[in-house]
Each structure stands twice: as C-alpha cells, then as structure tokens.
Short mmCIF file of C-alpha atoms in Angstrom, two decimals:
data_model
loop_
_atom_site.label_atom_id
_atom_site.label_comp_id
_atom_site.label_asym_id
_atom_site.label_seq_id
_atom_site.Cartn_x
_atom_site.Cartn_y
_atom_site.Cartn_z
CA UNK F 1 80.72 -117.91 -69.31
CA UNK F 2 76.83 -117.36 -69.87
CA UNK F 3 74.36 -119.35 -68.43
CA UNK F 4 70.97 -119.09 -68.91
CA UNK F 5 68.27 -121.16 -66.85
CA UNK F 6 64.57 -120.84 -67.53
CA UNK F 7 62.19 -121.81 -64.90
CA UNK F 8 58.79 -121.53 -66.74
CA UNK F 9 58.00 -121.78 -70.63
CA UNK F 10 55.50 -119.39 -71.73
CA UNK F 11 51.72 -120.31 -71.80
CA UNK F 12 51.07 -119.36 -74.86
CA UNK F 13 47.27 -119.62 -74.79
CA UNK F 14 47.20 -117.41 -71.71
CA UNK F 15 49.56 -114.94 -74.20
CA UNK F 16 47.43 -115.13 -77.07
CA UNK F 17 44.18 -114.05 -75.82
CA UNK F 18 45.74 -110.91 -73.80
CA UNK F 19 47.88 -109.97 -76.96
CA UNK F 20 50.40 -108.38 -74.90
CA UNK F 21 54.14 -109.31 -74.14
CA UNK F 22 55.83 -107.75 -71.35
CA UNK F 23 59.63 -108.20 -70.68
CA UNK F 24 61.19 -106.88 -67.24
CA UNK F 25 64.74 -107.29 -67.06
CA UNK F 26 66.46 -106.65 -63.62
CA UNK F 27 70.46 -105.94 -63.77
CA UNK F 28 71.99 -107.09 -60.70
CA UNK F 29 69.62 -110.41 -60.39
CA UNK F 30 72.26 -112.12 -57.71
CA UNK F 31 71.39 -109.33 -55.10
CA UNK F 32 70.40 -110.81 -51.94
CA UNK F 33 67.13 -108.63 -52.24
CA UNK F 34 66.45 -110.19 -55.44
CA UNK F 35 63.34 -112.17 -53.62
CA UNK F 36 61.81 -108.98 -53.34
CA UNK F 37 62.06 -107.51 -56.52
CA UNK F 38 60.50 -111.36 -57.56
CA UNK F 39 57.66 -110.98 -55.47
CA UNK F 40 56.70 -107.77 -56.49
CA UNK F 41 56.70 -108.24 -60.14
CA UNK F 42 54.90 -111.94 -59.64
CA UNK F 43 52.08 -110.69 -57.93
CA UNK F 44 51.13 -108.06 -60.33
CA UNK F 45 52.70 -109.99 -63.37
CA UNK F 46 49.41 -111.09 -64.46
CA UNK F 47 47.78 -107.36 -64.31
CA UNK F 48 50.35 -105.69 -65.94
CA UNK F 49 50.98 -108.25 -68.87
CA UNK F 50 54.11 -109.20 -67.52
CA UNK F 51 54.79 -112.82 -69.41
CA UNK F 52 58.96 -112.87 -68.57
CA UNK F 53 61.20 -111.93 -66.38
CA UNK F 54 64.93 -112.26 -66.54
CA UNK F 55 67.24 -111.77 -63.73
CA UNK F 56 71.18 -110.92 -64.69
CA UNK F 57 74.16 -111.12 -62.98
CA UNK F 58 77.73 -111.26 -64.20
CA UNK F 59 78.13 -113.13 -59.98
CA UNK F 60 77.38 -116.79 -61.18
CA UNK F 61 77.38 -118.34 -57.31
CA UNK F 62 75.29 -115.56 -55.97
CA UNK F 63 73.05 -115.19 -59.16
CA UNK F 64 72.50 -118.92 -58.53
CA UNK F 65 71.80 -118.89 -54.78
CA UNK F 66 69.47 -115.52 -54.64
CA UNK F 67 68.60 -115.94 -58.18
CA UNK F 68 66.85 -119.12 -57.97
CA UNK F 69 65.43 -118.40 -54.37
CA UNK F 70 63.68 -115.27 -56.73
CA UNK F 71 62.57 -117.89 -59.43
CA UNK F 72 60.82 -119.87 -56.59
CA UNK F 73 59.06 -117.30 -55.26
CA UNK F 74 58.14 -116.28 -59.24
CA UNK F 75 57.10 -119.68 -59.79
CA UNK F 76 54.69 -120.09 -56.37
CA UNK F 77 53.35 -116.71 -57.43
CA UNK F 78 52.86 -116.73 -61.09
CA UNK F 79 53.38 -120.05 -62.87
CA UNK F 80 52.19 -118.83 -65.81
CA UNK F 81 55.00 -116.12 -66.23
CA UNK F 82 58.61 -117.44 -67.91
CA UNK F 83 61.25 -116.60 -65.28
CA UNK F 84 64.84 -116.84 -66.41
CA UNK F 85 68.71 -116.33 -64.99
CA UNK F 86 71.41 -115.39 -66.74
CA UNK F 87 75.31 -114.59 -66.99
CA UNK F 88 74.52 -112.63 -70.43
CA UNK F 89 73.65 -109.10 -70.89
CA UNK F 90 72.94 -109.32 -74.51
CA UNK F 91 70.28 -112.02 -73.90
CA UNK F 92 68.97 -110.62 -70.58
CA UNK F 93 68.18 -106.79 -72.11
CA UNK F 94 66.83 -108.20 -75.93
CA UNK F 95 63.42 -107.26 -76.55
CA UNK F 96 63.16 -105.98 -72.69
CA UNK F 97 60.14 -103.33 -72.18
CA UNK F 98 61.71 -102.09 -68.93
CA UNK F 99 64.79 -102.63 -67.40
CA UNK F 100 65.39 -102.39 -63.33
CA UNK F 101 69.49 -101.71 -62.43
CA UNK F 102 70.82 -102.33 -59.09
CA UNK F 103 74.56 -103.06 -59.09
CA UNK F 104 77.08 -103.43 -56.87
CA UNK F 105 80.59 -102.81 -58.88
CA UNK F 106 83.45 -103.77 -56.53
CA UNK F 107 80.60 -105.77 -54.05
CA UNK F 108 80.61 -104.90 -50.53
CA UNK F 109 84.04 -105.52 -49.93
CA UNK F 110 84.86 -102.12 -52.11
CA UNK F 111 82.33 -100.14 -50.42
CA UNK F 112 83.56 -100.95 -47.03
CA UNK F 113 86.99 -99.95 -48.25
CA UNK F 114 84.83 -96.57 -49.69
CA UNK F 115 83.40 -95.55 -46.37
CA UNK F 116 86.98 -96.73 -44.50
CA UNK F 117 89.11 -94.06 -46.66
CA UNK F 118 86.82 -91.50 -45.83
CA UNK F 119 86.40 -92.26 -42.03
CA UNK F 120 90.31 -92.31 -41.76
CA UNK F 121 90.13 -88.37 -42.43
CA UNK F 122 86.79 -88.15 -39.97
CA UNK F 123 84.78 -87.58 -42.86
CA UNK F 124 81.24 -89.41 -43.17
CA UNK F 125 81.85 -92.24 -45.60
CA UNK F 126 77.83 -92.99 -46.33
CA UNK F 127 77.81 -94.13 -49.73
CA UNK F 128 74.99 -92.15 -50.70
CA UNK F 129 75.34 -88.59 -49.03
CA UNK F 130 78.63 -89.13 -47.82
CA UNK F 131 82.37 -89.17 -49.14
CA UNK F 132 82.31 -92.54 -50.22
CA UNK F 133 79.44 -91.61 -52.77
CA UNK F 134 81.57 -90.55 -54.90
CA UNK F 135 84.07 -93.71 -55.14
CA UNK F 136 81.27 -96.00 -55.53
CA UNK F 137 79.98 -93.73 -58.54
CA UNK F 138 83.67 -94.39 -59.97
CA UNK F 139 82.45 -97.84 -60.28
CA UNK F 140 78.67 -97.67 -61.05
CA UNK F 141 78.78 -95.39 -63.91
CA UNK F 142 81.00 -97.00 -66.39
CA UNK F 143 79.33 -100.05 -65.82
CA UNK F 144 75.93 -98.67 -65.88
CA UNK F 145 77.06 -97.16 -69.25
CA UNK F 146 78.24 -100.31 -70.71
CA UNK F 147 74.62 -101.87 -69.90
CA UNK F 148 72.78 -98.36 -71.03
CA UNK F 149 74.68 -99.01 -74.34
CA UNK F 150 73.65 -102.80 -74.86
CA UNK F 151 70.09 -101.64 -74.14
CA UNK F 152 69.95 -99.38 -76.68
CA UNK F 153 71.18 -101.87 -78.97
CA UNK F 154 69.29 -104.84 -78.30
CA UNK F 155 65.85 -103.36 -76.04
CA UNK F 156 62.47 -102.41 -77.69
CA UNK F 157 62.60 -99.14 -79.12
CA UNK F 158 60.66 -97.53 -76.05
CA UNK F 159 62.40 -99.03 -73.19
CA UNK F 160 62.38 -97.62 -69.89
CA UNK F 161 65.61 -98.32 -67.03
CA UNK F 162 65.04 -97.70 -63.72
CA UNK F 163 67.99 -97.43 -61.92
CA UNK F 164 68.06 -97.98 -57.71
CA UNK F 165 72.10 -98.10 -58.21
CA UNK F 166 73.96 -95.80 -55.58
CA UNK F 167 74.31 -93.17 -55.14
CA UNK F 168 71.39 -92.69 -57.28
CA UNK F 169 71.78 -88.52 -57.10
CA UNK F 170 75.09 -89.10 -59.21
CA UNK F 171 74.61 -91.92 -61.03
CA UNK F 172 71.13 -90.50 -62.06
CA UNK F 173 72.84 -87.62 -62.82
CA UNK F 174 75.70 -88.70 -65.07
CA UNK F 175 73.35 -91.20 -66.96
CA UNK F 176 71.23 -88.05 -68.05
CA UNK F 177 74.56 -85.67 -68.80
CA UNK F 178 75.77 -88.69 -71.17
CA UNK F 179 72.47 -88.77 -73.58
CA UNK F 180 70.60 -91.42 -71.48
CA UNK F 181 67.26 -89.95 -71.46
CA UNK F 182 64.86 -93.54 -71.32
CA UNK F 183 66.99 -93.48 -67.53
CA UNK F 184 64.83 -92.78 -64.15
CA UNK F 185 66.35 -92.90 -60.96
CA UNK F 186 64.70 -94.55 -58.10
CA UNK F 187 64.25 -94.97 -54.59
CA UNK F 188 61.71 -96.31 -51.96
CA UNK F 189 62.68 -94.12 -49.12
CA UNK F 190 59.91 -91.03 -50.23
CA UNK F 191 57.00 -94.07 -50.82
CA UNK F 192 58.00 -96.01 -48.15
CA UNK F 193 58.28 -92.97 -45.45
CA UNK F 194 54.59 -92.01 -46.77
CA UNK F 195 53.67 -95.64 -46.34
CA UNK F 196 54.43 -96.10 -42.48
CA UNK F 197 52.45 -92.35 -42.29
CA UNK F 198 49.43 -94.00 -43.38
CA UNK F 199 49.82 -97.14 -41.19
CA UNK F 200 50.50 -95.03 -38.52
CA UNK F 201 46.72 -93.19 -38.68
CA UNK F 202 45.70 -96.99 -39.39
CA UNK F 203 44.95 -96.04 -43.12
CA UNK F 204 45.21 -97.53 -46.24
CA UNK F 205 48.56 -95.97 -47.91
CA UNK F 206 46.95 -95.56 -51.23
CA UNK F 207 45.49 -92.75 -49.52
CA UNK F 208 48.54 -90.99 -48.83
CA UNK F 209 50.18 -88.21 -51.06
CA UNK F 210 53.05 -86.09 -50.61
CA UNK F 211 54.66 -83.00 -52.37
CA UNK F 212 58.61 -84.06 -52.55
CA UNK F 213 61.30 -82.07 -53.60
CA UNK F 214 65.18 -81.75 -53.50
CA UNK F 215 67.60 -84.44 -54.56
CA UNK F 216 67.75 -88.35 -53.51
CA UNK F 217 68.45 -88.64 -50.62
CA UNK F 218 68.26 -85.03 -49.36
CA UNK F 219 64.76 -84.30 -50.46
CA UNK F 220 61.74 -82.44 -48.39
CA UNK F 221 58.12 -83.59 -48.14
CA UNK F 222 56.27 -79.81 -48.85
CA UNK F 223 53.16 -81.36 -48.16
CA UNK F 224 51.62 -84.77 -46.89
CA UNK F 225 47.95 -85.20 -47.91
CA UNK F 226 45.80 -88.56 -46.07
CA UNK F 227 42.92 -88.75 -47.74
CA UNK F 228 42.85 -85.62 -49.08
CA UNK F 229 43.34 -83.76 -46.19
CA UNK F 230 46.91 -81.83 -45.08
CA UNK F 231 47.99 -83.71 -42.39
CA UNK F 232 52.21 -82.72 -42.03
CA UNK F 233 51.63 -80.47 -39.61
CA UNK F 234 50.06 -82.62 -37.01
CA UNK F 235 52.51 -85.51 -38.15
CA UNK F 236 55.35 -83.29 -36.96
CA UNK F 237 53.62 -82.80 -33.58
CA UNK F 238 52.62 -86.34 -33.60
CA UNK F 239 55.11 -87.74 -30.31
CA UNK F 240 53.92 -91.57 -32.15
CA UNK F 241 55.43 -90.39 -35.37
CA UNK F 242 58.84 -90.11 -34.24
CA UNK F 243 58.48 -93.88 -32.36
CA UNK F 244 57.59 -95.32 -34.81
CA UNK F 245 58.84 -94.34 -38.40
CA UNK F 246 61.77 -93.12 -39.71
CA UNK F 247 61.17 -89.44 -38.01
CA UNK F 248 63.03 -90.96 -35.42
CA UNK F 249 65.91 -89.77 -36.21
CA UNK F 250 65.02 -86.52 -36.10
CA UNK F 251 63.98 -83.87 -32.81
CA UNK F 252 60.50 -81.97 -33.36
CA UNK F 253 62.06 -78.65 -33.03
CA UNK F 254 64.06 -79.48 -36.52
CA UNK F 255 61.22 -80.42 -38.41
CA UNK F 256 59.21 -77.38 -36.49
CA UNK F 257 62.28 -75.07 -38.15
CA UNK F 258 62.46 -76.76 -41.43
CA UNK F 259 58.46 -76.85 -41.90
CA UNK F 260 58.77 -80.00 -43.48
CA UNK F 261 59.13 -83.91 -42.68
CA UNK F 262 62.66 -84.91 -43.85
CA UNK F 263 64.27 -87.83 -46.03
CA UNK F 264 65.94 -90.06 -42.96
CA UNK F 265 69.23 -89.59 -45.38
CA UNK F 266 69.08 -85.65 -44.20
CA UNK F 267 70.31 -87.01 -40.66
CA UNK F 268 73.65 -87.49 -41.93
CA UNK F 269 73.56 -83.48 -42.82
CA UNK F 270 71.52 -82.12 -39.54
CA UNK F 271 73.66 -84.68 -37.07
CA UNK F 272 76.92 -84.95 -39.21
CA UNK F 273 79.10 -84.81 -36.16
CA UNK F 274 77.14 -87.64 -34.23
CA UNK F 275 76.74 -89.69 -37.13
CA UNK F 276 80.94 -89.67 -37.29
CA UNK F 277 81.06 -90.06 -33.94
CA UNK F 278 79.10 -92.83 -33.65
CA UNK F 279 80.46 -94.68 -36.45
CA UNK F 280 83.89 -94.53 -35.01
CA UNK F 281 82.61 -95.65 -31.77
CA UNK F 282 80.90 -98.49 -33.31
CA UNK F 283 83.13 -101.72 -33.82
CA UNK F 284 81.87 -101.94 -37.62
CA UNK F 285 80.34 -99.60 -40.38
CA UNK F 286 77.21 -100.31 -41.75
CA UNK F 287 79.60 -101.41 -45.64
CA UNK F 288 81.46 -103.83 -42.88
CA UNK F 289 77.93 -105.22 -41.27
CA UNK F 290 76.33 -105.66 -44.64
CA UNK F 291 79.69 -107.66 -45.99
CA UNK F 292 80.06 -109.60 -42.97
CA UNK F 293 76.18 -110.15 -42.55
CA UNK F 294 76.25 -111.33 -46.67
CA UNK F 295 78.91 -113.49 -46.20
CA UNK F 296 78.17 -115.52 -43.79
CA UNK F 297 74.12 -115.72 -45.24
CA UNK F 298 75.95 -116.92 -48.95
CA UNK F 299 78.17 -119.54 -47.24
CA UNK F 300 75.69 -121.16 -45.60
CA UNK F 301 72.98 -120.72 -48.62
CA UNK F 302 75.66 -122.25 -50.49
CA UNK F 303 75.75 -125.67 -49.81
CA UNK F 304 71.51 -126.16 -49.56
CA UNK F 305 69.23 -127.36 -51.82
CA UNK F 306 67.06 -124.32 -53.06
CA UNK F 307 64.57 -126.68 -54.70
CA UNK F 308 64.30 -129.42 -52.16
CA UNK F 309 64.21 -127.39 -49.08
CA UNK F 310 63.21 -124.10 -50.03
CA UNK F 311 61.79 -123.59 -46.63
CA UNK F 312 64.87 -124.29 -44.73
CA UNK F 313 66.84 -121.63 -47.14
CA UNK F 314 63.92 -119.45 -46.34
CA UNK F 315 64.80 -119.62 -42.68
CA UNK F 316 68.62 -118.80 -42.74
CA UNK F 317 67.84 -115.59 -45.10
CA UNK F 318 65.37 -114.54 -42.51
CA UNK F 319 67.87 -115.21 -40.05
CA UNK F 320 71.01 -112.92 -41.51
CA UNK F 321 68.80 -110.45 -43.35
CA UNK F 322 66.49 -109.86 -40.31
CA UNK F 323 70.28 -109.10 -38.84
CA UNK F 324 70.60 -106.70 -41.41
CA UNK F 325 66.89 -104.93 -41.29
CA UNK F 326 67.74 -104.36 -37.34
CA UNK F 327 71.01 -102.60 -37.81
CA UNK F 328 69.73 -100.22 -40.36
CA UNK F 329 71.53 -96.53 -39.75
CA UNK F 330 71.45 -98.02 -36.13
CA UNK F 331 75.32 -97.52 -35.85
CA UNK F 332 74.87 -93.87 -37.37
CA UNK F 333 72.45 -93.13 -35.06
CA UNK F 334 71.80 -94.91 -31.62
CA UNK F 335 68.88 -96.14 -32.93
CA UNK F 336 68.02 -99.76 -33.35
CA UNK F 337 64.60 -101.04 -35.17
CA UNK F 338 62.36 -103.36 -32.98
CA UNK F 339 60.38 -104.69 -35.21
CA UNK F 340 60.99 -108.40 -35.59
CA UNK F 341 61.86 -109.33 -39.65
CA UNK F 342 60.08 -111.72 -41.55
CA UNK F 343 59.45 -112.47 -45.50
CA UNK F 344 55.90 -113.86 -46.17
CA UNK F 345 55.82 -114.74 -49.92
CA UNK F 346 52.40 -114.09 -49.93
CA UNK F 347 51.50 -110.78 -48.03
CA UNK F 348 50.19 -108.12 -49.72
CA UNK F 349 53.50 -106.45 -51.30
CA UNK F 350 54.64 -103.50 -49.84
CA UNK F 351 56.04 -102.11 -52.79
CA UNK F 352 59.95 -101.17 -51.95
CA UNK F 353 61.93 -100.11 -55.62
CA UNK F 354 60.01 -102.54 -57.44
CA UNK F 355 57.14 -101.00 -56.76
CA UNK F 356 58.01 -97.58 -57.67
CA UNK F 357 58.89 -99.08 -61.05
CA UNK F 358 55.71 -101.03 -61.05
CA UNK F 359 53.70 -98.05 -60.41
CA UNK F 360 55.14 -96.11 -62.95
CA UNK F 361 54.41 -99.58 -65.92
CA UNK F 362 50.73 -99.76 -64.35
CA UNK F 363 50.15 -96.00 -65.13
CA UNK F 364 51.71 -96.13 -68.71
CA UNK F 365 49.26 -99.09 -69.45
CA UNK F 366 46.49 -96.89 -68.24
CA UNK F 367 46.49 -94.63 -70.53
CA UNK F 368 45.37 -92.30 -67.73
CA UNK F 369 47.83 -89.96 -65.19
CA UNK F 370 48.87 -90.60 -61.80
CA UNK F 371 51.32 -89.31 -59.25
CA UNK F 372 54.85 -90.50 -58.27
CA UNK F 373 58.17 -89.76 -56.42
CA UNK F 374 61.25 -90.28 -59.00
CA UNK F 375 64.36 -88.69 -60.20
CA UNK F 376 64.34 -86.91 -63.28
CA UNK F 377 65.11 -83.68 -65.03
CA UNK F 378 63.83 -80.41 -63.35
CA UNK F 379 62.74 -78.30 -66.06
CA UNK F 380 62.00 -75.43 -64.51
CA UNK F 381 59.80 -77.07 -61.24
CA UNK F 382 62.11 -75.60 -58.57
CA UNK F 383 63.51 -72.21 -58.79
CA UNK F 384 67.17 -71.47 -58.18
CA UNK F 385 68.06 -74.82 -59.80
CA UNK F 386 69.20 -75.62 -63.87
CA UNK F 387 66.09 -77.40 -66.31
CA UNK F 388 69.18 -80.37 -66.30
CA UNK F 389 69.73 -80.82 -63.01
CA UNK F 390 68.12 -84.11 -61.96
CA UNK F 391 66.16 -84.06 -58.98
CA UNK F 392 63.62 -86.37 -56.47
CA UNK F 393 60.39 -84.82 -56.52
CA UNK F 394 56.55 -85.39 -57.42
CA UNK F 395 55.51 -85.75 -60.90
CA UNK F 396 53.07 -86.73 -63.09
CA UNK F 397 53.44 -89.88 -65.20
CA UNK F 398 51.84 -90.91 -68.21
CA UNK F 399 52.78 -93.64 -71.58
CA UNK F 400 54.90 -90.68 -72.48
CA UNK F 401 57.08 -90.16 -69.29
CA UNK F 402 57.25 -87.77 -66.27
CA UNK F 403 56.39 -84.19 -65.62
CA UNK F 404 57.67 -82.99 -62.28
CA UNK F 405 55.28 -80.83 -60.33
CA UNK F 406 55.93 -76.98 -59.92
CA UNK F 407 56.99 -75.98 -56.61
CA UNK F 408 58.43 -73.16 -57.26
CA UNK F 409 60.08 -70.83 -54.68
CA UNK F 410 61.14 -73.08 -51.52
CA UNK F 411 62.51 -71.97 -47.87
CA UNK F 412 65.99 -70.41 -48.86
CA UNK F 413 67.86 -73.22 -46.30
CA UNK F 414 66.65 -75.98 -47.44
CA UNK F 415 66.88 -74.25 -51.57
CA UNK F 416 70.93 -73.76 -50.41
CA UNK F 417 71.73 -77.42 -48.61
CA UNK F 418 70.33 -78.43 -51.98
CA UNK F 419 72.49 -76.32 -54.20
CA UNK F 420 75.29 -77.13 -52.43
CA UNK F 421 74.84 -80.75 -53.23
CA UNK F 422 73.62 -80.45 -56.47
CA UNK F 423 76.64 -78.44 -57.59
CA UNK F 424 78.73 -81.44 -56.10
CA UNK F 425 76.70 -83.74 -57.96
CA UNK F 426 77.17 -81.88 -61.79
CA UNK F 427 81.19 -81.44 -60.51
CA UNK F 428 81.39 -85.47 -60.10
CA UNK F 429 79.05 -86.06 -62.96
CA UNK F 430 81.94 -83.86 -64.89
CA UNK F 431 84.69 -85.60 -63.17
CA UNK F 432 83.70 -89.09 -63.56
CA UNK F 433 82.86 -88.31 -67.30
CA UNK F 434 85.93 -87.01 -68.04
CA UNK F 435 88.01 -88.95 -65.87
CA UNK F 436 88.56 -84.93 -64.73
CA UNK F 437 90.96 -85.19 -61.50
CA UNK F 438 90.44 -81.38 -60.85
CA UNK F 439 86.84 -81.36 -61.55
CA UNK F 440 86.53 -84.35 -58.70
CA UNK F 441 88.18 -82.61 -56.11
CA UNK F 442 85.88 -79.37 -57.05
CA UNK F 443 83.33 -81.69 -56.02
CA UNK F 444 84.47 -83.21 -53.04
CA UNK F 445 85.93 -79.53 -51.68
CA UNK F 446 81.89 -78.36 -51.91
CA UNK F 447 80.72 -81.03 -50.46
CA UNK F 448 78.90 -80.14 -47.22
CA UNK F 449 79.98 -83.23 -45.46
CA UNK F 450 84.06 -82.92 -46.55
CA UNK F 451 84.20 -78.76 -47.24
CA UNK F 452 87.91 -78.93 -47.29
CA UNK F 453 90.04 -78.36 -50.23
CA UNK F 454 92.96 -80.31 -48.85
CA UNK F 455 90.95 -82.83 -47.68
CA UNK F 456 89.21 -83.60 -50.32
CA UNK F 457 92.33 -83.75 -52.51
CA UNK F 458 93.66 -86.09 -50.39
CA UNK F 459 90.18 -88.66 -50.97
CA UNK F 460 90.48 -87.76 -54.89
CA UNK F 461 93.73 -89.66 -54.72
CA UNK F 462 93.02 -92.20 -52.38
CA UNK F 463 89.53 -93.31 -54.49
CA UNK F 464 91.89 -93.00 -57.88
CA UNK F 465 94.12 -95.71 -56.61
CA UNK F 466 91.40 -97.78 -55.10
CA UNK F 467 89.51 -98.06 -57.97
CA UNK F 468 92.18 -98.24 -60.48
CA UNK F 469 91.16 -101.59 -61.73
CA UNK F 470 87.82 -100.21 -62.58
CA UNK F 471 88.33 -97.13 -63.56
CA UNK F 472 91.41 -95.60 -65.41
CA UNK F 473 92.36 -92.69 -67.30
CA UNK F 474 92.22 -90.19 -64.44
CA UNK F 475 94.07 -86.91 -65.18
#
C-alpha cells in the first residue's frame, strides 16, 4: 500500500533565489535512529541546498511512529525544507541527488535468530565481524539490489548511495562486484573514535585527522594527527584514553604491539574467546537486547500522539534507547558505558552516518578537496590487496568521487588478519551472488572467527533454511 505524507511544501521563493534543488532520500526511514539522521540533515539543510527530504520504509507502523518523530525534529529545525514519508520506493528515490540505505531485512527478530545459530556451535554470531554477518548479508543484498536498480531508473543521473547497511564489508562489497559503482559504504565508528580523541585533549574535533586503513570494521588508525601534530603515540600511553573512549576495550600492551589504535570491532578478533564467553554467560545477546529494547519502545510509542505531545514521546525514546546506548558491546565485553543518554534536538550535531554522508555532499559542493574515512575500491593504496577489493580507509573526496590515500606496505599482522577477511568477504560476495552453496562455505571455513570446514558447513545450511523466504535458489 503506499503512503506518502508531506510535512512541509516547498518555499519556493527561498528555492528560487539559491537556484539549487537538493533531494536526500534515506532507505530504511522507520529505523528507530531515524531522529538522528533528521537532525543531521535539518541543521545543515539550509547550507548544503538541501530543499527535501524523504524518508522510506516498506514498515508502515514503525515508518509512522519514528518517521514522523524525524519529520518533527525536520520541521523545528528547518521549516523551510519539504520533509516527506513514504511506503513507495519509486516515489521516494525519483529525482534523489543522494540516497542514504540502512535496512534491516528480516528486522531484529532475524538477526537474533543470526547470532543464535552461530552461538549454538560457540562461534561469535556479531553480525558484522562475526558468523552471523554473513546470514544477514543473505538478506541485505538482494534487497539492496532491488533498491540500487530503482535508483538507477528513476534518480538523477549523478546520484550518490551511501549505504550504513550491515555488514557493510560485504554488502559494500557485493554492491561494487554487481556494477554498482555510484555505491559508498559507510560507517561512524573511524569519525566518531577520532571525535571522542579530540574531546578527550578538550579540542575541537575538526582538528583531528587520522590515516585509516583495512576493512569496516577491522580497520587500523596508521596515524592520528590533532592539530597537525602526531599525537597516536601518546594516545596509546594515555591511561584517560582507555577510560574514556572506545580504547577501552583494549590493554596498552596490544595497541603497544600493533603500533596502532584499533576499530573497537577488532575486539571481537584480539578477545574472540571472551567475547563467546561472555555472551553465553550473559542472559541475552546484544540482536535479543536490541529486539526486546525496540519492542517494548514501539508499543508504547504506539498508542501516543507524536504531534500533540511530542515531548512526552521524546521522553520514552530517551528512556529505551538510553537502555540501548548503555548496553553497547557491554555483554561482549564486561564493559558498561556510564555516560547518562540524552537527545537534545538542538545541540551541535555530532555527526554519526549522516554526517559522514554530509561531509562527503558539503565537499562535492565545494568544489575544493577534503579528507574522509569511507569504503570504496582500493586501487592500488594498500599493497598485498586486489585494485577491487573494497576497503575502509582515508581518501580524498571531490564532485567527482573518492581517491583513497596510499599507504602502501603495512605491518605484515595486521596486512594478514586483513587478508584473511577480505578473502572471506570476495568468497560471500561470490556466494551470495550466485546463490553459490560451495563458494559460502569457502567463506565461512576462512573465516578467522569460524576456521572450521565442518563447522562452517554446518552454518551454510542452517542460514539457507533460515532465510529461505528471502533468499532462494541456493545450490
């Protein structure tokens, strides 16, 4: 059934004299983040020519509910800009300059199914870097193909999709392999790791830099610059550092051996067996938290009045996603956040995914250079890795795309836990493709975190039959 609600009409004096018309589409507008990804693009709507926004979801109730929390905050921030939800592809994606994907296929009950196959074996069921990764790419990439496809049907000639769907390392990857170019992963964890660096020597985090490379999720900072001076060494002696940011999860004497300040997701590599332990231990998962935690925050959103009493609807999502922000990789790790949770529509945005996709529009209208984390195409940056292979890493970006920077020859451990995974992510790509059985359990058997042919047999046919209503074919 499509639906289609507009908030705002254009202002089409405020149009005419810029001359410019902006269209942002975000895939996956019923996400319960969907508030953020409002406030980010309302704040800066009017800088960056941004006159409409259209949120998508093919979740009516949800799209509805954190939909139209997203077109308040829109509205309070930028009256001026049309904000829109819909039930229709076509009409979200026509005409759209840039397009921001970030689906859940399957919705957190599948993915707590995902991470519960693998666990049952005493594998690690993250569904990024672990097991489960690979089920929930089943399910993103077909879907995220069907989308790329009305895109490049009905989107301007030039458009740009930046996907945050997990696991972004094979989903990026697949998109690419099947003729997607105008697709750029995403993900906050690089900017938003560099971020709490800069807070932490009470600077402003535009001053912060860092040289990235390896995949998403399992990526390295070579070097972390604050205001232009090399700071990672003292950051990794820095006792504060691991107290407060997401070095926390990590001893000194790893970072000391690896020379480099490491992606949080590389705990789940460097502490595999205590992350499984301590997931058993723990009387949920983090898929079973987030369902539960969802749930119970869309019941009771359910029967308020978004309109009337935005400020009490306000409350209860601070309530159940401050619940959420606090358990993050806290039953992985033994690690809780303290930091009390709270969403102020008006704060300075911290950025998150929207802002790495804002960055990247502000630069392009520019006309001038700057510097970002994404996934994209190597081409030659890191040695011992194909031009294809998608990777996370620093790179230029310009109107005309990305150029990852040149990094060359890298410390031979952290070059090989990157092959590894990268030859596990071109085996799924394959496999998922193809609908290639044999090529998936290729995959799964190099996987650092199942490395077991018979296991990961076992999980091939286990993720077949769990996803057969979404996707078939398998051989």
């Amino acid at each position: 059934m499509k639906r289609h609600y507009t908030i705002i009409e254009n202002n089409m004096n405020y149009l005419d004299i810029r001359g410019v018309f902006v269209k942002i589409t975000v895939i996956g507008g019923g996400g319960v983040r969907s508030m953020f990804l409002a406030k980010s693009i309302a704040q800066k709507a009017e800088r960056l020519h941004i006159d409409e926004l259209c949120f998508m979801d093919n979740n009516e109730q949800k799209l509805n509910i954190y939909g139209g929390m997203a077109a308040h905050v829109a509205k309070l921030l930028c009256p001026k800009m049309r904000f829109s939800i819909t039930t229709d592809a076509v009409d979200a994606v026509r005409d759209a300059d840039y397009v921001i994907t970030t689906i859940r296929v399957g919705e957190d009950d599948m993915r707590a199914k995902d991470e519960r196959i693998a666990l049952n074996k005493g594998i690690l069921g993250q569904e990024t870097t672990g097991a489960a990764g690979f089920s929930f790419a089943m399910r993103s990439v077909p879907a995220l193909a069907e989308y790329c496809e009305l895109i490049k049907k009905y989107s301007k000639k030039d458009v740009k999709v930046f996907n945050f769907t997990n696991p972004a390392g094979v989903v990026s990857q697949t998109l690419r392999d099947m003729g997607y170019d105008f697709t750029y992963g995403i993900c906050d964890a690089p900017s938003g790791m560099l971020r709490s660096f800069a807070l932490l020597y009470n600077e402003n985090p535009e001053h912060i830099q860092g040289e990235v490379y390896g995949l998403n999720h399992l990526s390295y900072f070579k070097s972390i610059k604050l205001n232009e001076k090399e700071i990672m060494d003292d950051l990794i002696e820095n006792d504060e550092a691991y107290a407060k940011t997401d070095m926390r999860y990590f001893s000194k004497e790893l970072l000391r051996d690896r020379k480099a300040v490491l992606n949080e997701y590389l705990y789940y590599f460097y502490y595999r067996e205590q992350a499984v332990e301590n997931i058993l231990k723990a009387e949920q998962t983090r898929g079973e938290q987030i369902r539960d935690i969802n749930k119970n925050m869309t019941a009771e959103l359910s029967v308020m009045d978004i309109e009337n009493d935005f400020e009490g609807c306000l409350k209860v999502f601070e309530k159940w996603y401050g619940m959420r922000e606090g358990s993050y990789m806290a039953s992985e790790t033994g690690v809780k956040r303290t930091a009390p949770w709270y969403f102020d529509i008006y704060e300075e945005d911290d950025g998150g995914y929207a802002g790495v996709a804002l960055k990247f529009i502000e630069t392009a209208q520019s006309g001038t250079t700057g510097t970002m984390i994404m996934c994209i195409p190597n081409h030659g940056s890191i040695n011992g890795l194909r031009d294809d292979d998608v990777v996370e890493i620093t790179c230029d970006v310009n109107a005309d795309g990305c150029i990852p920077h040149t990094i060359g020859d890298v410390d031979e451990q952290n070059l090989e836990m990157i092959r590894r995974v990268k030859i596990y992510e071109r085996l799924s790509s394959k496999a998922i493709r193809e609908r290639d059985k044999a090529a998936a359990v290729q995959a799964l058997t190099l996987h650092p975190l199942v490395n077991s042919y018979s296991l990961a047999k076992e999980l091939v046919d286990e993720f077949i039959e769990h996803n057969r209503n979404y996707s078939d074919g398998w051989k």
